[in-house]
PDB file of C-alpha atoms in Angstrom:
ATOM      1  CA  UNK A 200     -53.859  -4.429   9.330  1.00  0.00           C
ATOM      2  CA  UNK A 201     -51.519  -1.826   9.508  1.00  0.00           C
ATOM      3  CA  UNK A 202     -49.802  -3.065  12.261  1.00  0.00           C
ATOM      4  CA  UNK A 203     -49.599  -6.563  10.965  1.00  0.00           C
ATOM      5  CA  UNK A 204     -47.955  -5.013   7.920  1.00  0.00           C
ATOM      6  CA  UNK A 205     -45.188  -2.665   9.978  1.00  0.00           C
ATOM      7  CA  UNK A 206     -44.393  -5.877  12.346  1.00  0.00           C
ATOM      8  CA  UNK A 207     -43.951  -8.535   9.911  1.00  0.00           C
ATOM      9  CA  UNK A 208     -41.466  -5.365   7.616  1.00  0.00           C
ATOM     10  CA  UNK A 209     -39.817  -5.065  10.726  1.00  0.00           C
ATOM     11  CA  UNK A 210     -39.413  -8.836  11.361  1.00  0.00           C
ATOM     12  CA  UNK A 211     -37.821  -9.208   7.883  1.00  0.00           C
ATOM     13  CA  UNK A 212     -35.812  -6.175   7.445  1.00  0.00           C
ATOM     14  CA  UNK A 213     -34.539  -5.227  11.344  1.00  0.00           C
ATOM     15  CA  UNK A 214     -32.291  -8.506  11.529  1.00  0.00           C
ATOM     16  CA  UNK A 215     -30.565  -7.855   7.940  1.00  0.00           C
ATOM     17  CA  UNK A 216     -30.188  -3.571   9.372  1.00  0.00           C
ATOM     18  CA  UNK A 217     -28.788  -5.075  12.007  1.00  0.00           C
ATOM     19  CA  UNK A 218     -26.698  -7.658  10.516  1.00  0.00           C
ATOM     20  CA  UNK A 219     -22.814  -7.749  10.472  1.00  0.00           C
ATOM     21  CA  UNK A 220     -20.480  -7.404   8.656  1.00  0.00           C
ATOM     22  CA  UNK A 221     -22.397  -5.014   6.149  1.00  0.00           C
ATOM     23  CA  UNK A 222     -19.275  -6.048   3.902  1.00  0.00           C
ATOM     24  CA  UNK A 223     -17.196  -8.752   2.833  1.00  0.00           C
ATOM     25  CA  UNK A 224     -14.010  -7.972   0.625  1.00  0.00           C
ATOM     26  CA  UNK A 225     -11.954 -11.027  -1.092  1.00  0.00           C
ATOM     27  CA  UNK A 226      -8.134  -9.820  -0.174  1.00  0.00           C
ATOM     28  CA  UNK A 227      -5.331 -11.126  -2.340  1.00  0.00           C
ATOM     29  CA  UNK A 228      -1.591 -10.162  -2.039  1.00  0.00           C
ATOM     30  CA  UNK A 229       1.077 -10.221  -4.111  1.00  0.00           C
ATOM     31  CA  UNK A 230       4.800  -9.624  -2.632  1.00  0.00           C
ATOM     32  CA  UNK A 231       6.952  -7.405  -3.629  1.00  0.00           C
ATOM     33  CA  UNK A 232      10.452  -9.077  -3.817  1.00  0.00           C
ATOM     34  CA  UNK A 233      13.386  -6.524  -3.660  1.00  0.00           C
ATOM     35  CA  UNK A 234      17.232  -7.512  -3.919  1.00  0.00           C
ATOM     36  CA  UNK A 235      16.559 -10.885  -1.886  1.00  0.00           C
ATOM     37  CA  UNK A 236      13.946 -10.039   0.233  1.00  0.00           C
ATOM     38  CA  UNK A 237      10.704  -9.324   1.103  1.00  0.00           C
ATOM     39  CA  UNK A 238      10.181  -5.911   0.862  1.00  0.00           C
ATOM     40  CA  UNK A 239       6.566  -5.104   0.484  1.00  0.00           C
ATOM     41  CA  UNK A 240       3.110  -6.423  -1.065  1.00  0.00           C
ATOM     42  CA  UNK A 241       0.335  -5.173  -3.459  1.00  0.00           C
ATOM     43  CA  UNK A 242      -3.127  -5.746  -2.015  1.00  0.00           C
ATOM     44  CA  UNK A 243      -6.473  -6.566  -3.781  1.00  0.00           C
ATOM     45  CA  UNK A 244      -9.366  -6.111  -2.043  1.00  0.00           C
ATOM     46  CA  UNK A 245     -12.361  -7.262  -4.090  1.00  0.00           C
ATOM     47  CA  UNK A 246     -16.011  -5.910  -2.816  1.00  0.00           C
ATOM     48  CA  UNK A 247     -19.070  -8.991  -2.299  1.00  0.00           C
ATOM     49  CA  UNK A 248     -21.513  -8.482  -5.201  1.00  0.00           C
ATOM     50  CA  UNK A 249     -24.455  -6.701  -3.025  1.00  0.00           C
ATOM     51  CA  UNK A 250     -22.199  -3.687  -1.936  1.00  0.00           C
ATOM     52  CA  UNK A 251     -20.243  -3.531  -5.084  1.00  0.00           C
ATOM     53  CA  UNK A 252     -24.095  -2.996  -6.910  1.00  0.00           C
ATOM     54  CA  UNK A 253     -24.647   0.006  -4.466  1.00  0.00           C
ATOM     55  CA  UNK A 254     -21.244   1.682  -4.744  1.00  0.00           C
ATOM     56  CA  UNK A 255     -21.176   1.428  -8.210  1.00  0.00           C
ATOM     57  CA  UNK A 256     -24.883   2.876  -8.560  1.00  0.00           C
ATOM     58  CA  UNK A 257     -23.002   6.189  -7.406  1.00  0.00           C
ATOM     59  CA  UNK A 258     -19.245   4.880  -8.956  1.00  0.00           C
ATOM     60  CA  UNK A 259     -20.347   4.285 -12.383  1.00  0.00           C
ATOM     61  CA  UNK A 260     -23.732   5.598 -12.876  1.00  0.00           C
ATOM     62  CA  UNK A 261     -23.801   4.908 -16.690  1.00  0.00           C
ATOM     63  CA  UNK A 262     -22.460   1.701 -16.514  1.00  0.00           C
ATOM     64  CA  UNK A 263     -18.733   2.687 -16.864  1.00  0.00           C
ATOM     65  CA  UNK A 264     -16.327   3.942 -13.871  1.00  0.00           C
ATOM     66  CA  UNK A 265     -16.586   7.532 -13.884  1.00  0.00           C
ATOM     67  CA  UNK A 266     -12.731   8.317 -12.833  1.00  0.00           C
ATOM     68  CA  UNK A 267     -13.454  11.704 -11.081  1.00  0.00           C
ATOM     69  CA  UNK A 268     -15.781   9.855  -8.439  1.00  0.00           C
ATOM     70  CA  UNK A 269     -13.502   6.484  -8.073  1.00  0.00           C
ATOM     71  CA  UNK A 270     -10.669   9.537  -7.106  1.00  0.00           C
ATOM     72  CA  UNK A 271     -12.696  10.686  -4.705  1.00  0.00           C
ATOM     73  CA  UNK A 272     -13.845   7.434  -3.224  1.00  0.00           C
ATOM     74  CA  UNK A 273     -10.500   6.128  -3.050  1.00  0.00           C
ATOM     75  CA  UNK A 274      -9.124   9.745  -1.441  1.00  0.00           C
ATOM     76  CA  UNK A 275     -12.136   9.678   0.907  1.00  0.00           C
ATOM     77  CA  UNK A 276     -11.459   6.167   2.454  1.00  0.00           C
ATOM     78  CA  UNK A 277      -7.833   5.874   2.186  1.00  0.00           C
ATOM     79  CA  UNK A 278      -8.342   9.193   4.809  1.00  0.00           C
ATOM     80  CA  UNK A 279     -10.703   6.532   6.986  1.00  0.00           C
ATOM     81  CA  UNK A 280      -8.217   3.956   6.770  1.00  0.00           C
ATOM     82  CA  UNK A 281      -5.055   5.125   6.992  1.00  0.00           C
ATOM     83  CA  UNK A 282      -6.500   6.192  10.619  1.00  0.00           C
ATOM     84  CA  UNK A 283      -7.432   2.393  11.469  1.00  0.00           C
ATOM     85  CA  UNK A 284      -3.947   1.118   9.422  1.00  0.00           C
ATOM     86  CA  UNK A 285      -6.267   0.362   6.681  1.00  0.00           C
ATOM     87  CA  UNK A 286      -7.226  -2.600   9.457  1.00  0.00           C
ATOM     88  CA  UNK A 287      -3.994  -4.415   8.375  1.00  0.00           C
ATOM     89  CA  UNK A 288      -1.957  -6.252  11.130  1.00  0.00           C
ATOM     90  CA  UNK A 289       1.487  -8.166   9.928  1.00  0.00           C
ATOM     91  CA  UNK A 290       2.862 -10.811  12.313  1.00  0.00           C
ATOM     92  CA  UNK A 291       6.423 -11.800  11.790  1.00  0.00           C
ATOM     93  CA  UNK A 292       7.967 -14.417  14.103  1.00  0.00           C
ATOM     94  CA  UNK A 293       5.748 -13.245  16.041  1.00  0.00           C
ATOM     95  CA  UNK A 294       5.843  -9.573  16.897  1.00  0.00           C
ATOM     96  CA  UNK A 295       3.527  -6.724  14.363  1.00  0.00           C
ATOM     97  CA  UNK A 296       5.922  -5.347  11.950  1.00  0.00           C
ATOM     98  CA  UNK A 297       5.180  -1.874  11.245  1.00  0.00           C
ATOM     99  CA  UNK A 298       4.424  -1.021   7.354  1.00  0.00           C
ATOM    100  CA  UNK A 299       4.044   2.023   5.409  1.00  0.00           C
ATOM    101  CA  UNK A 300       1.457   3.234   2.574  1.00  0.00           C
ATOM    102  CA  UNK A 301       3.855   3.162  -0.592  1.00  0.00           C
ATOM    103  CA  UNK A 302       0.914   3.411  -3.384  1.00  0.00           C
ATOM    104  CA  UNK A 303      -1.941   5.479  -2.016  1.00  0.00           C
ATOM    105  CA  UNK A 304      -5.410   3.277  -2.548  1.00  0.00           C
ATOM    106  CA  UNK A 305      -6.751   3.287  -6.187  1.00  0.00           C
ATOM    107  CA  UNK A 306     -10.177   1.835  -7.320  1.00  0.00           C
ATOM    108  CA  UNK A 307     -11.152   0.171 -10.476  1.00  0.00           C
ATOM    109  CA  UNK A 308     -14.113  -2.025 -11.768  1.00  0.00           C
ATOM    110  CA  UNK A 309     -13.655  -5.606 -12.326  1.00  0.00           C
ATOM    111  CA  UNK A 310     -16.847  -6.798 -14.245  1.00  0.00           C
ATOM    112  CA  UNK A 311     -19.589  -5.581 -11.528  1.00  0.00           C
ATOM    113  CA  UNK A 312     -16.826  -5.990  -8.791  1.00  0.00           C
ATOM    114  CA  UNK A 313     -15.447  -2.783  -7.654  1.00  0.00           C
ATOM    115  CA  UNK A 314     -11.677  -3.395  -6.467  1.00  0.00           C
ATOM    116  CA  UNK A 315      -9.575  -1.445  -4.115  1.00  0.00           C
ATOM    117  CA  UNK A 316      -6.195  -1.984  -4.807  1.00  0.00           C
ATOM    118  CA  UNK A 317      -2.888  -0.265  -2.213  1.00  0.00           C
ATOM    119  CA  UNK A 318       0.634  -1.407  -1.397  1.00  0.00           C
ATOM    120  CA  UNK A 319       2.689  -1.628   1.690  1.00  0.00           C
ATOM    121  CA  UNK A 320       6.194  -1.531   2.147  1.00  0.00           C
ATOM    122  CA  UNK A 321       8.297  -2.495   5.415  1.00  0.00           C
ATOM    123  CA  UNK A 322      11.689  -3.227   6.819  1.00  0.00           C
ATOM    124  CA  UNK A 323      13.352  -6.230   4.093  1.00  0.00           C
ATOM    125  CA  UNK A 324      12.350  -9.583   5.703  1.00  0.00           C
ATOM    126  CA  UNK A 325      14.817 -12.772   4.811  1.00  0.00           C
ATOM    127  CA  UNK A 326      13.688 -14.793   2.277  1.00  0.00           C
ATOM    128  CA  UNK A 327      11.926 -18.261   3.712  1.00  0.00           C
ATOM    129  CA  UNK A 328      10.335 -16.406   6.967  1.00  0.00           C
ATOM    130  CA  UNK A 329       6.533 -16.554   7.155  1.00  0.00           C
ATOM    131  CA  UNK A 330       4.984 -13.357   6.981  1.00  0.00           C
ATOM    132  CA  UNK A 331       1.129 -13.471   8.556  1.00  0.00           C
ATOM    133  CA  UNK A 332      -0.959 -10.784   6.709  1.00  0.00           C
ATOM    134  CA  UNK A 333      -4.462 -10.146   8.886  1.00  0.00           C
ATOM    135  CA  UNK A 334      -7.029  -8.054   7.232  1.00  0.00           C
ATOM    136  CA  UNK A 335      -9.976  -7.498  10.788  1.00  0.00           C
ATOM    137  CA  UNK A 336     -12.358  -4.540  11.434  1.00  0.00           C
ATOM    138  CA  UNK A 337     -13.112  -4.940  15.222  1.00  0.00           C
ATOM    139  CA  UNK A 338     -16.398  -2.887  14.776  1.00  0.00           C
ATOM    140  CA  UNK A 339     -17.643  -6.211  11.795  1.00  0.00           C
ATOM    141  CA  UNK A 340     -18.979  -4.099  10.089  1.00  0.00           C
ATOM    142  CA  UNK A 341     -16.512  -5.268   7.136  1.00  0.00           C
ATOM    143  CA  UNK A 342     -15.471  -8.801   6.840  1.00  0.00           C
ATOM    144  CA  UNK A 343     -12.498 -10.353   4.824  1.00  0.00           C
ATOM    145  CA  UNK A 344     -11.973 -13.516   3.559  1.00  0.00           C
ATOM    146  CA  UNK A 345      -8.436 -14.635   2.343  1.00  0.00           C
ATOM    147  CA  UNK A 346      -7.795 -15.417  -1.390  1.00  0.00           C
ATOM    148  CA  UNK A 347      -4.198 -16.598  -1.568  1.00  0.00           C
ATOM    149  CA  UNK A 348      -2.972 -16.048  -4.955  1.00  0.00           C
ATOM    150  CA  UNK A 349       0.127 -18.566  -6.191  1.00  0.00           C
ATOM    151  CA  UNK A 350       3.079 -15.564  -6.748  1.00  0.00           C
ATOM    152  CA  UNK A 351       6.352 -16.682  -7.929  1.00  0.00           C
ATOM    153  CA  UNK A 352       8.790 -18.216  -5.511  1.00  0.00           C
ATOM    154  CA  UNK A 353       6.591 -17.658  -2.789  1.00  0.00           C
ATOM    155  CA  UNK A 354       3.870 -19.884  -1.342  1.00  0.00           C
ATOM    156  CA  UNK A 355       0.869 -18.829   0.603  1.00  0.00           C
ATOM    157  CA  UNK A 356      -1.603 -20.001   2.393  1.00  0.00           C
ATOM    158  CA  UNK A 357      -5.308 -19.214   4.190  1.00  0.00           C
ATOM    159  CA  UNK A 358      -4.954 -19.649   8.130  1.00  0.00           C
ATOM    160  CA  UNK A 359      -8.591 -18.545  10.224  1.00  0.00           C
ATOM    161  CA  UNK A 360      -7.923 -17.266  13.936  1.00  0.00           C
ATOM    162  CA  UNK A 361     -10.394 -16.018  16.295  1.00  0.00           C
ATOM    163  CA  UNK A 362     -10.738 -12.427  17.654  1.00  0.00           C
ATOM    164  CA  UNK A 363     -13.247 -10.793  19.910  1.00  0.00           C
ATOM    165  CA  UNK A 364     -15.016  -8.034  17.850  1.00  0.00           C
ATOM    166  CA  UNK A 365     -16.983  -4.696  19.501  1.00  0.00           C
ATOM    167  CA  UNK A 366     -19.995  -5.894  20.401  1.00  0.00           C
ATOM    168  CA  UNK A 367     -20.157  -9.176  18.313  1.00  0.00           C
ATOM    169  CA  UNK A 368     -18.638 -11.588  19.938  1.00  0.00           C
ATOM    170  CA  UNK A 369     -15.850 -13.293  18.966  1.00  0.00           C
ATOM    171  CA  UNK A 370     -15.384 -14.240  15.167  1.00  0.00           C
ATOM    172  CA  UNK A 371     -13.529 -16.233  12.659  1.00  0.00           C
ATOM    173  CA  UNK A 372     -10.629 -13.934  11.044  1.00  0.00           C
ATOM    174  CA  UNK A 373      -9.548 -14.685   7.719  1.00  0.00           C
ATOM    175  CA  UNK A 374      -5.490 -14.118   7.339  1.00  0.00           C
ATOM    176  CA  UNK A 375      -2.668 -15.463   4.759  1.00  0.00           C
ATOM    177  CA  UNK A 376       0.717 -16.470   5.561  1.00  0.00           C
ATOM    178  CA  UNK A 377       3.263 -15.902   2.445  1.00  0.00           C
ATOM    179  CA  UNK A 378       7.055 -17.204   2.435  1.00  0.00           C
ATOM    180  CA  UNK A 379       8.756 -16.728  -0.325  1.00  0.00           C
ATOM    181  CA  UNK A 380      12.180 -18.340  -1.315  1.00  0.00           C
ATOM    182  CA  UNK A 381      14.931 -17.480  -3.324  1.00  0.00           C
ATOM    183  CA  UNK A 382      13.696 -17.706  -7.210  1.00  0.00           C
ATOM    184  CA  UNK A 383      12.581 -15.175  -9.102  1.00  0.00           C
ATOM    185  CA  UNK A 384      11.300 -11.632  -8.582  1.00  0.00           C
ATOM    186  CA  UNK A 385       8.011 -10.529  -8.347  1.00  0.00           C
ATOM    187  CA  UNK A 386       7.599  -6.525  -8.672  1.00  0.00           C
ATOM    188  CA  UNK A 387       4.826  -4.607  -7.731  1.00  0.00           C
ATOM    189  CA  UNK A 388       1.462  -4.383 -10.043  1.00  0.00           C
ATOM    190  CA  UNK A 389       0.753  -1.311 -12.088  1.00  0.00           C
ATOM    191  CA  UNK A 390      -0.891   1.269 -10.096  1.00  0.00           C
ATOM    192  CA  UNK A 391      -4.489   1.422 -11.297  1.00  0.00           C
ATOM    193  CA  UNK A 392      -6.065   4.296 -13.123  1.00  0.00           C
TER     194      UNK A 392
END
């Protein structure tokens, strides 16, 4: 009986141990428009419901975001990703255009979503030149999928490529491509809490 018991546990809970991605975050951008270009974005990652429920058992333990810990969550993994380049790739014509952190990462609570929220800033880009944003952890053990967000003057939209992953074949990558034209500005989001 016993060993009916441990096979059929293992039958139902080994595959979902096993299972990748462990995570799935909903990225949105917003650029960053500076004297007629495109200087930088804001970006909202927004954690899938399951993992959100775990990290805010330890986040907000009475129900409310408990600021001290969210400080030290957001410290803690902006140190893991800033070593990966917070698994960001940006394609212009092209070629990877190099970026820099310009608002460390910040967390915050949306509903019983928890949200990690950073900007980027790189060399100006002309107005009306696609900018590919890929969000892709090689390992899968997070996932993205691409929320493109309507920003003024600049249009974006959710492209899928294919990349080989460590150990997990080859998968469907989420990314956005964002050109913005001349209209109006768009300035970077409050920095959260």
């Amino acid at each position: 009986m016993q060993t009916w018991l441990l096979a059929t546990l293992l039958a139902v809970w080994l595959p979902a141990a096993l299972a990748h991605p462990h995570v799935i975050f909903h990225f949105a951008l917003q650029p960053v428009l500076r004297d007629g270009t495109l200087a930088g974005l804001h970006i909202e990652w927004t954690m899938d419901e399951a993992a959100s429920a775990i990290a805010l058992r330890l986040l907000a333990p009475n129900g409310a975001l408990d600021t001290e810990r969210a400080a030290r969550f957001a410290a803690g993994n902006a140190a893991l990703l800033a070593r990966r380049n917070y698994l960001l790739t940006l394609l212009h014509g092209g070629r990877a255009l190099p970026f820099e952190i310009a608002r460390p990462l910040a967390v915050t609570q949306r509903e019983a979503r928890l949200v990690l929220t950073f900007e980027i800033a790189f060399a100006p880009l002309p107005l009306g030149e696609a900018l590919r944003v890929r969000l892709f952890d090689e390992t899968w053990y997070v996932a993205f999928a691409a929320a493109p967000t309507p920003a003024a003057s600049c249009t974006q939209r959710a492209v899928e490529e294919r990349l080989p992953t460590q150990g997990w074949g080859n998968q469907t990558v989420a990314a956005i491509e964002i050109t913005c034209s001349g209209g109006g500005v768009v300035a970077p989001v409050a920095a959260a809490g």
